[in-house]
GROMACS .gro file of N, CA, C and O in nm:
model
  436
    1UNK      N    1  -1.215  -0.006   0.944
    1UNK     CA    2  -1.114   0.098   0.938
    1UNK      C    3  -0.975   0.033   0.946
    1UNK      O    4  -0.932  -0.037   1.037
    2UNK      N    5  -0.901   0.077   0.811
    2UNK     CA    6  -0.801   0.006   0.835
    2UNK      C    7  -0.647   0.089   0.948
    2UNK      O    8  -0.626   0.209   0.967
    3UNK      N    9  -0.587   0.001   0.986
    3UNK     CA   10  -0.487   0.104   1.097
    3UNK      C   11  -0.338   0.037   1.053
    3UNK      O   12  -0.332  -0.049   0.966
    4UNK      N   13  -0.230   0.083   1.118
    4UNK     CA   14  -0.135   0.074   1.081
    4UNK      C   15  -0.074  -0.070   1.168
    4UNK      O   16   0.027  -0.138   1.151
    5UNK      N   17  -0.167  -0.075   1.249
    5UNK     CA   18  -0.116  -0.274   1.308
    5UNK      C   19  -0.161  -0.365   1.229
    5UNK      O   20  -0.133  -0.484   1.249
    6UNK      N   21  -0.252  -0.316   1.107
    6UNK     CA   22  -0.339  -0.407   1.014
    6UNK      C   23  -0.170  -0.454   0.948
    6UNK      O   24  -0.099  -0.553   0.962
    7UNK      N   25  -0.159  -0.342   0.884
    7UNK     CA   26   0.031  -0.379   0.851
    7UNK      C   27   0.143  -0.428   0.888
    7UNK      O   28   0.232  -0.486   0.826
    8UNK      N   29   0.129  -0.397   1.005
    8UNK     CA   30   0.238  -0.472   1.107
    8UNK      C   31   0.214  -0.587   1.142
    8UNK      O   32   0.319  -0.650   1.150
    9UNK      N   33   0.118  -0.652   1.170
    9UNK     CA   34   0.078  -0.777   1.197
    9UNK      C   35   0.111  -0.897   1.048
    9UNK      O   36   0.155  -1.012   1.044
   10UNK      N   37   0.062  -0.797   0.938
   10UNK     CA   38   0.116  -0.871   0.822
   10UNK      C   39   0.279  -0.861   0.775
   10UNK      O   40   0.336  -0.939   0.698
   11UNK      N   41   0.330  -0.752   0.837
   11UNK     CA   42   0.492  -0.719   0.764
   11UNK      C   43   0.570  -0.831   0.868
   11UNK      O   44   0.676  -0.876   0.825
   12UNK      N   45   0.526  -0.876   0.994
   12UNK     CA   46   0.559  -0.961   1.129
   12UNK      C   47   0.562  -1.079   1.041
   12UNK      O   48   0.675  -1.128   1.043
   13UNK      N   49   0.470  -1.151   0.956
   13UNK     CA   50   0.439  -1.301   0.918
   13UNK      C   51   0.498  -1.270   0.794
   13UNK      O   52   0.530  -1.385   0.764
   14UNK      N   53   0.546  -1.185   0.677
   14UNK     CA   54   0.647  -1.220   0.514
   14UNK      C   55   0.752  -1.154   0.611
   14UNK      O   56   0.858  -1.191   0.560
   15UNK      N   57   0.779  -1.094   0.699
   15UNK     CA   58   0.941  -1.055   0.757
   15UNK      C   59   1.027  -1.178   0.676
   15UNK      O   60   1.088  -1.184   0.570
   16UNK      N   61   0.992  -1.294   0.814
   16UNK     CA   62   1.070  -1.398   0.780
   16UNK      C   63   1.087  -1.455   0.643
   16UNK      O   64   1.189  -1.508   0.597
   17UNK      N   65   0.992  -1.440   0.597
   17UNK     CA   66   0.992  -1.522   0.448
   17UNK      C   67   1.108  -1.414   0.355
   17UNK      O   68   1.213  -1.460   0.313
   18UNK      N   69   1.081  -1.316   0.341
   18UNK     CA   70   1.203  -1.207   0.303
   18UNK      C   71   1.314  -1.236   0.370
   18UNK      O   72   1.408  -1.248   0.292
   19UNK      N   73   1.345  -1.253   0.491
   19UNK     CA   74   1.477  -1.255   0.482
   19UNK      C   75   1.559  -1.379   0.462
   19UNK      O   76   1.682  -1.387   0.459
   20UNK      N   77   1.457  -1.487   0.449
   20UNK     CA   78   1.510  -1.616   0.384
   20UNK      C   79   1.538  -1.637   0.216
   20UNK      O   80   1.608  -1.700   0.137
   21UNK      N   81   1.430  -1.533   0.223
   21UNK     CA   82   1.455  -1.539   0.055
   21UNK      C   83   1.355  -1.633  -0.035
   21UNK      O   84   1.384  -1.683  -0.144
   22UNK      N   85   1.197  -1.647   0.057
   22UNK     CA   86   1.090  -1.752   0.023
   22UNK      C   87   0.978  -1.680   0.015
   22UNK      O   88   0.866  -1.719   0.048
   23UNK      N   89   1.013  -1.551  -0.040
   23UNK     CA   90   0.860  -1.484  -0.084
   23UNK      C   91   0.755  -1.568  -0.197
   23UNK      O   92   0.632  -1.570  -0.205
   24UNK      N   93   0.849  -1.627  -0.270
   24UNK     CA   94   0.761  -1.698  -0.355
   24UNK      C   95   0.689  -1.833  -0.327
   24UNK      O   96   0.617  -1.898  -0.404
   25UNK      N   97   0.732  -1.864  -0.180
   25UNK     CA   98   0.648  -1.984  -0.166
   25UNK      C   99   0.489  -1.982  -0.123
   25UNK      O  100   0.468  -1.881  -0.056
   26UNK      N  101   0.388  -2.052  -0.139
   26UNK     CA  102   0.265  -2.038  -0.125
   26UNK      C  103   0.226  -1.990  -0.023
   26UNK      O  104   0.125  -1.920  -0.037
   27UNK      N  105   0.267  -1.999   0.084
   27UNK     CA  106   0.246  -1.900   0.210
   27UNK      C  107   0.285  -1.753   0.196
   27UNK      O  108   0.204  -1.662   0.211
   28UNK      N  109   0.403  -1.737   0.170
   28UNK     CA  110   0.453  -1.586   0.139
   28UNK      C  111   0.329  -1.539   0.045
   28UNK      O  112   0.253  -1.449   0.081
   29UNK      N  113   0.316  -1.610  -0.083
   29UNK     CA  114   0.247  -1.539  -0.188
   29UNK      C  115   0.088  -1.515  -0.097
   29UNK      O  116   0.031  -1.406  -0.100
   30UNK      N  117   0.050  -1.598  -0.043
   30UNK     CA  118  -0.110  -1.554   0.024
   30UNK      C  119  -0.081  -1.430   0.103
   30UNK      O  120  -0.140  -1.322   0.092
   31UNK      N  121  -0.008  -1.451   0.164
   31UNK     CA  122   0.059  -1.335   0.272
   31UNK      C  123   0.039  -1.183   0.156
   31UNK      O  124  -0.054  -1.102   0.145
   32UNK      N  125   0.167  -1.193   0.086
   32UNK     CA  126   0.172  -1.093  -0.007
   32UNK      C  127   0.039  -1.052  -0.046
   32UNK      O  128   0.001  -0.938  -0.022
   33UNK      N  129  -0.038  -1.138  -0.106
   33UNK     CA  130  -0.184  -1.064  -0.177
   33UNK      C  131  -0.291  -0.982  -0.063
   33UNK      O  132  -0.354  -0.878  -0.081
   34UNK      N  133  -0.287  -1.050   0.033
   34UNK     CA  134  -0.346  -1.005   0.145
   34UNK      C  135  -0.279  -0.863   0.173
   34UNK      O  136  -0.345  -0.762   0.196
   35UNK      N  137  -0.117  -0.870   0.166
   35UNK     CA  138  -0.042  -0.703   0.211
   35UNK      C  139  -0.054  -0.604   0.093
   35UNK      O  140  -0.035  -0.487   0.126
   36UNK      N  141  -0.080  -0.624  -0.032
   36UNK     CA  142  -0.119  -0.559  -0.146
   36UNK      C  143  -0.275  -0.549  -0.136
   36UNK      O  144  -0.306  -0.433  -0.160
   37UNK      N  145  -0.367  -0.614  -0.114
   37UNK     CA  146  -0.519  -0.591  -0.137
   37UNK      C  147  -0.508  -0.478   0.014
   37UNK      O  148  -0.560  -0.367   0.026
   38UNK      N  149  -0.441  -0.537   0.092
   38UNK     CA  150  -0.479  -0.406   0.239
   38UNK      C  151  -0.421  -0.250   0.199
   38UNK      O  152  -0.491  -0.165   0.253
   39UNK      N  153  -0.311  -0.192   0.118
   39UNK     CA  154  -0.262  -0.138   0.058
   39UNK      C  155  -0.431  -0.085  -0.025
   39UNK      O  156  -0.501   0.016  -0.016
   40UNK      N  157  -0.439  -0.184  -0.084
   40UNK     CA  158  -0.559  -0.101  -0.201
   40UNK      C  159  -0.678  -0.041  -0.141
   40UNK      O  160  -0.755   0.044  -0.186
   41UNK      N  161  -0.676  -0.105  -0.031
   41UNK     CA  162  -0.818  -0.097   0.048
   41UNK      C  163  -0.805   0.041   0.117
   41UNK      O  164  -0.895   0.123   0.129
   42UNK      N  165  -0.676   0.053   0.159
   42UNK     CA  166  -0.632   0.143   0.291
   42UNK      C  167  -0.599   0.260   0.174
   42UNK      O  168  -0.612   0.375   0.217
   43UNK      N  169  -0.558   0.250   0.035
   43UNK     CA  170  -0.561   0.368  -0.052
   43UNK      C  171  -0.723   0.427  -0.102
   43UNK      O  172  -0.753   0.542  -0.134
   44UNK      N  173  -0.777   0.351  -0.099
   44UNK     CA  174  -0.963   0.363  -0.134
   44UNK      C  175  -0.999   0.412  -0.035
   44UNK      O  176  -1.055   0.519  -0.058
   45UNK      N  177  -0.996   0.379   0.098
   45UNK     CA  178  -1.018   0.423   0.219
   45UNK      C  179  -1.006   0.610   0.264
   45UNK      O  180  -1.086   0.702   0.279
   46UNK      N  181  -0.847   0.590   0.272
   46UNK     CA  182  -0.849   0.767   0.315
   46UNK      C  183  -0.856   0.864   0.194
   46UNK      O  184  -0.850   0.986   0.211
   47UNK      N  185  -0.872   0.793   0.038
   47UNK     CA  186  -0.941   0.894  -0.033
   47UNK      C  187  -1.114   0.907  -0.106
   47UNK      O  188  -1.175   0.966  -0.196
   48UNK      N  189  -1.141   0.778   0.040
   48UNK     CA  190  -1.264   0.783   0.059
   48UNK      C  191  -1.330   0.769  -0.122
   48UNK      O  192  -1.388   0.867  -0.167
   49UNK      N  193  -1.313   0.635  -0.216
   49UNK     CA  194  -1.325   0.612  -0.341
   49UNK      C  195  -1.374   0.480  -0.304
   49UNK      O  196  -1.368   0.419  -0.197
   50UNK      N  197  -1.434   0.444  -0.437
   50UNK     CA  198  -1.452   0.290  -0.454
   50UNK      C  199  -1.353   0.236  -0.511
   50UNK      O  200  -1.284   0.150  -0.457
   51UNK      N  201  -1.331   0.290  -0.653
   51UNK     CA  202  -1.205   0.220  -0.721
   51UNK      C  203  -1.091   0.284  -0.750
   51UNK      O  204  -1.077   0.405  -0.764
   52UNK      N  205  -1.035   0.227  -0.755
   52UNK     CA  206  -0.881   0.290  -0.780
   52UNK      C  207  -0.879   0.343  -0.955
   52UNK      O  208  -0.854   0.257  -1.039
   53UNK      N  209  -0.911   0.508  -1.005
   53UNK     CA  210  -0.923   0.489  -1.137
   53UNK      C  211  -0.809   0.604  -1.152
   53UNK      O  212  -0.811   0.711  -1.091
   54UNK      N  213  -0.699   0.557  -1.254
   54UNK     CA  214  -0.602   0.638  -1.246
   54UNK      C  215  -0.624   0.786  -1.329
   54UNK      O  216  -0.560   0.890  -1.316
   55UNK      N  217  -0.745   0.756  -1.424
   55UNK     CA  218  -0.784   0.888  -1.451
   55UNK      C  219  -0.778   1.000  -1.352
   55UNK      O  220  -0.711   1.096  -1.390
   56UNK      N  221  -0.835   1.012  -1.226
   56UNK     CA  222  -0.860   1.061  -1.161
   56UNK      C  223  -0.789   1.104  -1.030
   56UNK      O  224  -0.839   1.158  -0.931
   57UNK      N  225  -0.641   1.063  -1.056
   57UNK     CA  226  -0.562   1.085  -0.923
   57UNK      C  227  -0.523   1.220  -0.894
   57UNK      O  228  -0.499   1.249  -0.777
   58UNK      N  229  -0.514   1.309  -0.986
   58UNK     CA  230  -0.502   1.410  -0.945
   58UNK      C  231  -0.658   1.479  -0.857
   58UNK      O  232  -0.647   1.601  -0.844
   59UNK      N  233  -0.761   1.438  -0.812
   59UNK     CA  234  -0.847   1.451  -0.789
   59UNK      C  235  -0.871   1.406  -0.593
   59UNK      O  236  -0.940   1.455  -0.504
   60UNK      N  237  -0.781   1.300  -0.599
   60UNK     CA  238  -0.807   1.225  -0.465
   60UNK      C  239  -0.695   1.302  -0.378
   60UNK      O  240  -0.605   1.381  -0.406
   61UNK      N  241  -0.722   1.266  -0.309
   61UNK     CA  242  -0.649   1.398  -0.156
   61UNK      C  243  -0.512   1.352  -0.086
   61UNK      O  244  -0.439   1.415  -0.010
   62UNK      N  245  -0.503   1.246  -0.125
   62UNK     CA  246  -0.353   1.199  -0.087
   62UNK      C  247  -0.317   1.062  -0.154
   62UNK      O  248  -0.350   0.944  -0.136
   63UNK      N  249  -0.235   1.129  -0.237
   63UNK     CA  250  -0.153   1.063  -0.379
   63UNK      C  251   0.008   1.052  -0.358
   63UNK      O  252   0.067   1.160  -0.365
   64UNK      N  253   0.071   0.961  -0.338
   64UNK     CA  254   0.224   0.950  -0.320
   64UNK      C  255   0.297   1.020  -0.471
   64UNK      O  256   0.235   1.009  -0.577
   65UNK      N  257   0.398   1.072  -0.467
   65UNK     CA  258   0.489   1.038  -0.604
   65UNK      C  259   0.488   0.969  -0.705
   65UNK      O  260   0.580   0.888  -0.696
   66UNK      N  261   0.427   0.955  -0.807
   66UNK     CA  262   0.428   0.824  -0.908
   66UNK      C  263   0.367   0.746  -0.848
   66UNK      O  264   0.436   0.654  -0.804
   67UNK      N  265   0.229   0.740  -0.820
   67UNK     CA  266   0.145   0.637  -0.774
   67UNK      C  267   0.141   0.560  -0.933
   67UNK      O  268   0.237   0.484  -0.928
   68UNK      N  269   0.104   0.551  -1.010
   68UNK     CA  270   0.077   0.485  -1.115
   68UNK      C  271   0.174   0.397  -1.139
   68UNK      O  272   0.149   0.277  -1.155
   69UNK      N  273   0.309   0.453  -1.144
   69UNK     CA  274   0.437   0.342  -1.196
   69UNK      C  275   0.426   0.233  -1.065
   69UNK      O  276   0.394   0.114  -1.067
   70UNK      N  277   0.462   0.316  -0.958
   70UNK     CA  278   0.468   0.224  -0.878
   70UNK      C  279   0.399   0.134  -0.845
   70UNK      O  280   0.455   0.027  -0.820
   71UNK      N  281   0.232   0.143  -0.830
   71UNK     CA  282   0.193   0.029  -0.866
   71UNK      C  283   0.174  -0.078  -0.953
   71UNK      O  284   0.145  -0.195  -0.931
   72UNK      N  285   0.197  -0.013  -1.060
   72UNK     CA  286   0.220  -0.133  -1.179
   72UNK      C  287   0.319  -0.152  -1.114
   72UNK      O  288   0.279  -0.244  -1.043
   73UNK      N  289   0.430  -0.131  -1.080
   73UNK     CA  290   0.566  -0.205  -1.032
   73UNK      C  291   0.528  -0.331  -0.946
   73UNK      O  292   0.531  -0.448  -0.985
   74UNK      N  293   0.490  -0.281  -0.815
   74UNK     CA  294   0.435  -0.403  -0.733
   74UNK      C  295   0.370  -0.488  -0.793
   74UNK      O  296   0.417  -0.602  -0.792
   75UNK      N  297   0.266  -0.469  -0.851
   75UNK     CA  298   0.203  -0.573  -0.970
   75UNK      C  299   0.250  -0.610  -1.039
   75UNK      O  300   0.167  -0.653  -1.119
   76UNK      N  301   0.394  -0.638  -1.089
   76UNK     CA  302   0.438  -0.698  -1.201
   76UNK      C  303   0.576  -0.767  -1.139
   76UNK      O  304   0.644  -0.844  -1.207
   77UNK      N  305   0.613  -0.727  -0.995
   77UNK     CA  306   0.704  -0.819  -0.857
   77UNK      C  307   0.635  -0.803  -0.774
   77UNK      O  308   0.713  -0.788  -0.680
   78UNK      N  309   0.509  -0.791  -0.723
   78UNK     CA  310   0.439  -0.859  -0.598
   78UNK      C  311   0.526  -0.984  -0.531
   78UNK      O  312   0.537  -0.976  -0.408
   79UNK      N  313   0.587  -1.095  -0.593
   79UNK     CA  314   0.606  -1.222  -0.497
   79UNK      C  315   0.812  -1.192  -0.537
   79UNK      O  316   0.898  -1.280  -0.554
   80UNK      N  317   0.827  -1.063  -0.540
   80UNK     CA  318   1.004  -1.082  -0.534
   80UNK      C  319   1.002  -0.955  -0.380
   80UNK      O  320   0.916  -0.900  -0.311
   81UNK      N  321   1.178  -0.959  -0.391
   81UNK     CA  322   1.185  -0.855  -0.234
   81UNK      C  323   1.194  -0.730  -0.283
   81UNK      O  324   1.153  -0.646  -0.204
   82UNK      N  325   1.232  -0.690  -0.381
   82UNK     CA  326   1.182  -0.551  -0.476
   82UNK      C  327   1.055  -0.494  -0.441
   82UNK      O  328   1.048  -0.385  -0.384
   83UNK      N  329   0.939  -0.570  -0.475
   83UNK     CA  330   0.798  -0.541  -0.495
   83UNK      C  331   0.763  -0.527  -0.364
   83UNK      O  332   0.687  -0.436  -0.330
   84UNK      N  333   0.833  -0.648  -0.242
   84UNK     CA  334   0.755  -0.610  -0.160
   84UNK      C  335   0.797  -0.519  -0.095
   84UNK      O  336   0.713  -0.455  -0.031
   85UNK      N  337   0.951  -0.477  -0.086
   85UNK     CA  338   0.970  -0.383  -0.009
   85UNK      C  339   0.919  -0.264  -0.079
   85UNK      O  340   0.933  -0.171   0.001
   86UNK      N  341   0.861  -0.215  -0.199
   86UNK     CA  342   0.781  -0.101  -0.250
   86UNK      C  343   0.656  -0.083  -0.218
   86UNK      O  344   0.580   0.013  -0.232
   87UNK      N  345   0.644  -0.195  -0.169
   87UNK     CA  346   0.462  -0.201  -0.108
   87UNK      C  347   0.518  -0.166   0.074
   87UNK      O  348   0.418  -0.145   0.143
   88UNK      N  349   0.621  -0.160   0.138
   88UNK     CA  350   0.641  -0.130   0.254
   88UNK      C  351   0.659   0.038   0.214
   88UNK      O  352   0.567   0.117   0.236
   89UNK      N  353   0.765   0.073   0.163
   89UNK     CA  354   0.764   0.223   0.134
   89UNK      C  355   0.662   0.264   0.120
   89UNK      O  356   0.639   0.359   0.195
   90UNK      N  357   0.512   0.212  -0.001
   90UNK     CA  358   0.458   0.302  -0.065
   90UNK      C  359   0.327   0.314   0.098
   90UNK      O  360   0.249   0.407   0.120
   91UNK      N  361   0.346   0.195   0.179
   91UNK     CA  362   0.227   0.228   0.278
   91UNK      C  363   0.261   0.347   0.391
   91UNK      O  364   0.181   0.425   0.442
   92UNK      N  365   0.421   0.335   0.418
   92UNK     CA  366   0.435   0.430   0.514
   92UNK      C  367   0.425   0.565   0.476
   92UNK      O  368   0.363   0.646   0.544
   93UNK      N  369   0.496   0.601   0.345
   93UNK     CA  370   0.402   0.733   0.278
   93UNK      C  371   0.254   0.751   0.267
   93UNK      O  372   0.192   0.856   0.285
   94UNK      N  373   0.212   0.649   0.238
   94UNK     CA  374   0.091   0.675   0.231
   94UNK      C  375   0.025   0.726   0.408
   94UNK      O  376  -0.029   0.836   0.424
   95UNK      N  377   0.041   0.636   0.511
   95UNK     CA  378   0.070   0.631   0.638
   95UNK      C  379   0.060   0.792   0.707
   95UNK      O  380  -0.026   0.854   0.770
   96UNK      N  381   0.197   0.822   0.659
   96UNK     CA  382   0.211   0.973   0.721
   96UNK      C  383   0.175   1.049   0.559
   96UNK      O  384   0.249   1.147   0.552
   97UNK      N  385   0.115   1.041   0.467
   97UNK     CA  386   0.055   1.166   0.396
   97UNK      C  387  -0.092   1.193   0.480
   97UNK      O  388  -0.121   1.303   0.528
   98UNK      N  389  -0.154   1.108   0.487
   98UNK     CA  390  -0.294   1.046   0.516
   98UNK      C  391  -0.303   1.121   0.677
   98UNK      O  392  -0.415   1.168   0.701
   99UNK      N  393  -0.200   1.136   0.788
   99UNK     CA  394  -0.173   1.194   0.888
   99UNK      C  395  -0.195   1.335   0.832
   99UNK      O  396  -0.296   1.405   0.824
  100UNK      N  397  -0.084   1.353   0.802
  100UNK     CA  398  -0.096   1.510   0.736
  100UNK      C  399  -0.204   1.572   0.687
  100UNK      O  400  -0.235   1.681   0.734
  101UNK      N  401  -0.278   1.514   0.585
  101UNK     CA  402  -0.349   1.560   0.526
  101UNK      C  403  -0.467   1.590   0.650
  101UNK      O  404  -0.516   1.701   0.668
  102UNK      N  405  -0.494   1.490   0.716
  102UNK     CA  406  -0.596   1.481   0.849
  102UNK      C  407  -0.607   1.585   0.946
  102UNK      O  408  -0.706   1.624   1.009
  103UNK      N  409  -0.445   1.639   0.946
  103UNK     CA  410  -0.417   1.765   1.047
  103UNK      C  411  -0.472   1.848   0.973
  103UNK      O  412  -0.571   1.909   1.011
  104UNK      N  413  -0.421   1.863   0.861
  104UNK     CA  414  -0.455   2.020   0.798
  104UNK      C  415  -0.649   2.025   0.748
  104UNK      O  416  -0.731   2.116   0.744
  105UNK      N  417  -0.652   1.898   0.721
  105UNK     CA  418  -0.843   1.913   0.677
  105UNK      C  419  -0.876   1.933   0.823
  105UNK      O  420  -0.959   2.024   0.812
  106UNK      N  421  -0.867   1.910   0.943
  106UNK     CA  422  -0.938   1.932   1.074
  106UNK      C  423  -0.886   2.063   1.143
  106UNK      O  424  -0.937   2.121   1.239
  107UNK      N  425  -0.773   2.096   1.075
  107UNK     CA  426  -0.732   2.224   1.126
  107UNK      C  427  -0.782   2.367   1.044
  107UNK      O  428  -0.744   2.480   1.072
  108UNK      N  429  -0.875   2.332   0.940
  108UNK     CA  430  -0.961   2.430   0.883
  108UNK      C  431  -1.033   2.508   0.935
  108UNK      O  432  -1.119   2.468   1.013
  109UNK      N  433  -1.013   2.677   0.897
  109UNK     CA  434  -1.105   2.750   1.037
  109UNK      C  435  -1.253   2.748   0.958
  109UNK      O  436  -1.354   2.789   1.014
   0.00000   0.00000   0.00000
């Protein structure tokens, strides 16, 4: 189960590399793939899927704004500070949709 220290523990170790401006060095980049695959995992996760198929997003239960662009975005700057700070936005939405959605599915009479 993934949780939101899974993130923090990783946003703690590329912090520094972002604010030096060394996302692209081989440490940052392992870092990065690891904070994008947890992202994919933790999006598969609370809409309870195997794969991510964009056919089907209107289907899954908590979908950000333009999930589609935006991930091609990150995927095409994964290792710049653009990409990664879109992979920080797109988790904390995801974060508190995934909350929300949790209240209202358990708050069903």
């Amino acid at each position: 189960m993934i949780t939101k220290e899974d993130f923090t523990n990783l946003e703690l170790q590329l912090d520094p590399y972002a604010k030096v401006k060394k996302l692209k060095s081989p440490e940052a980049k392992h870092l990065l793939d690891q904070y994008f695959n947890l992202i994919q995992h933790y999006f598969k996760q609370i809409n309870s899927i195997e794969i991510i198929d964009f056919k089907y997003l209107n289907e899954y239960a908590v979908v950000p704004m333009n999930f589609e662009e935006r991930y091609n975005y990150m995927i095409a700057r994964k290792y710049h500070f653009m990409g990664y700070s879109q992979m920080k936005t797109l988790k904390s939405e995801l974060i508190k949709m995934n909350a929300s959605y949790q209240i209202r599915f358990n708050n069903k009479p």
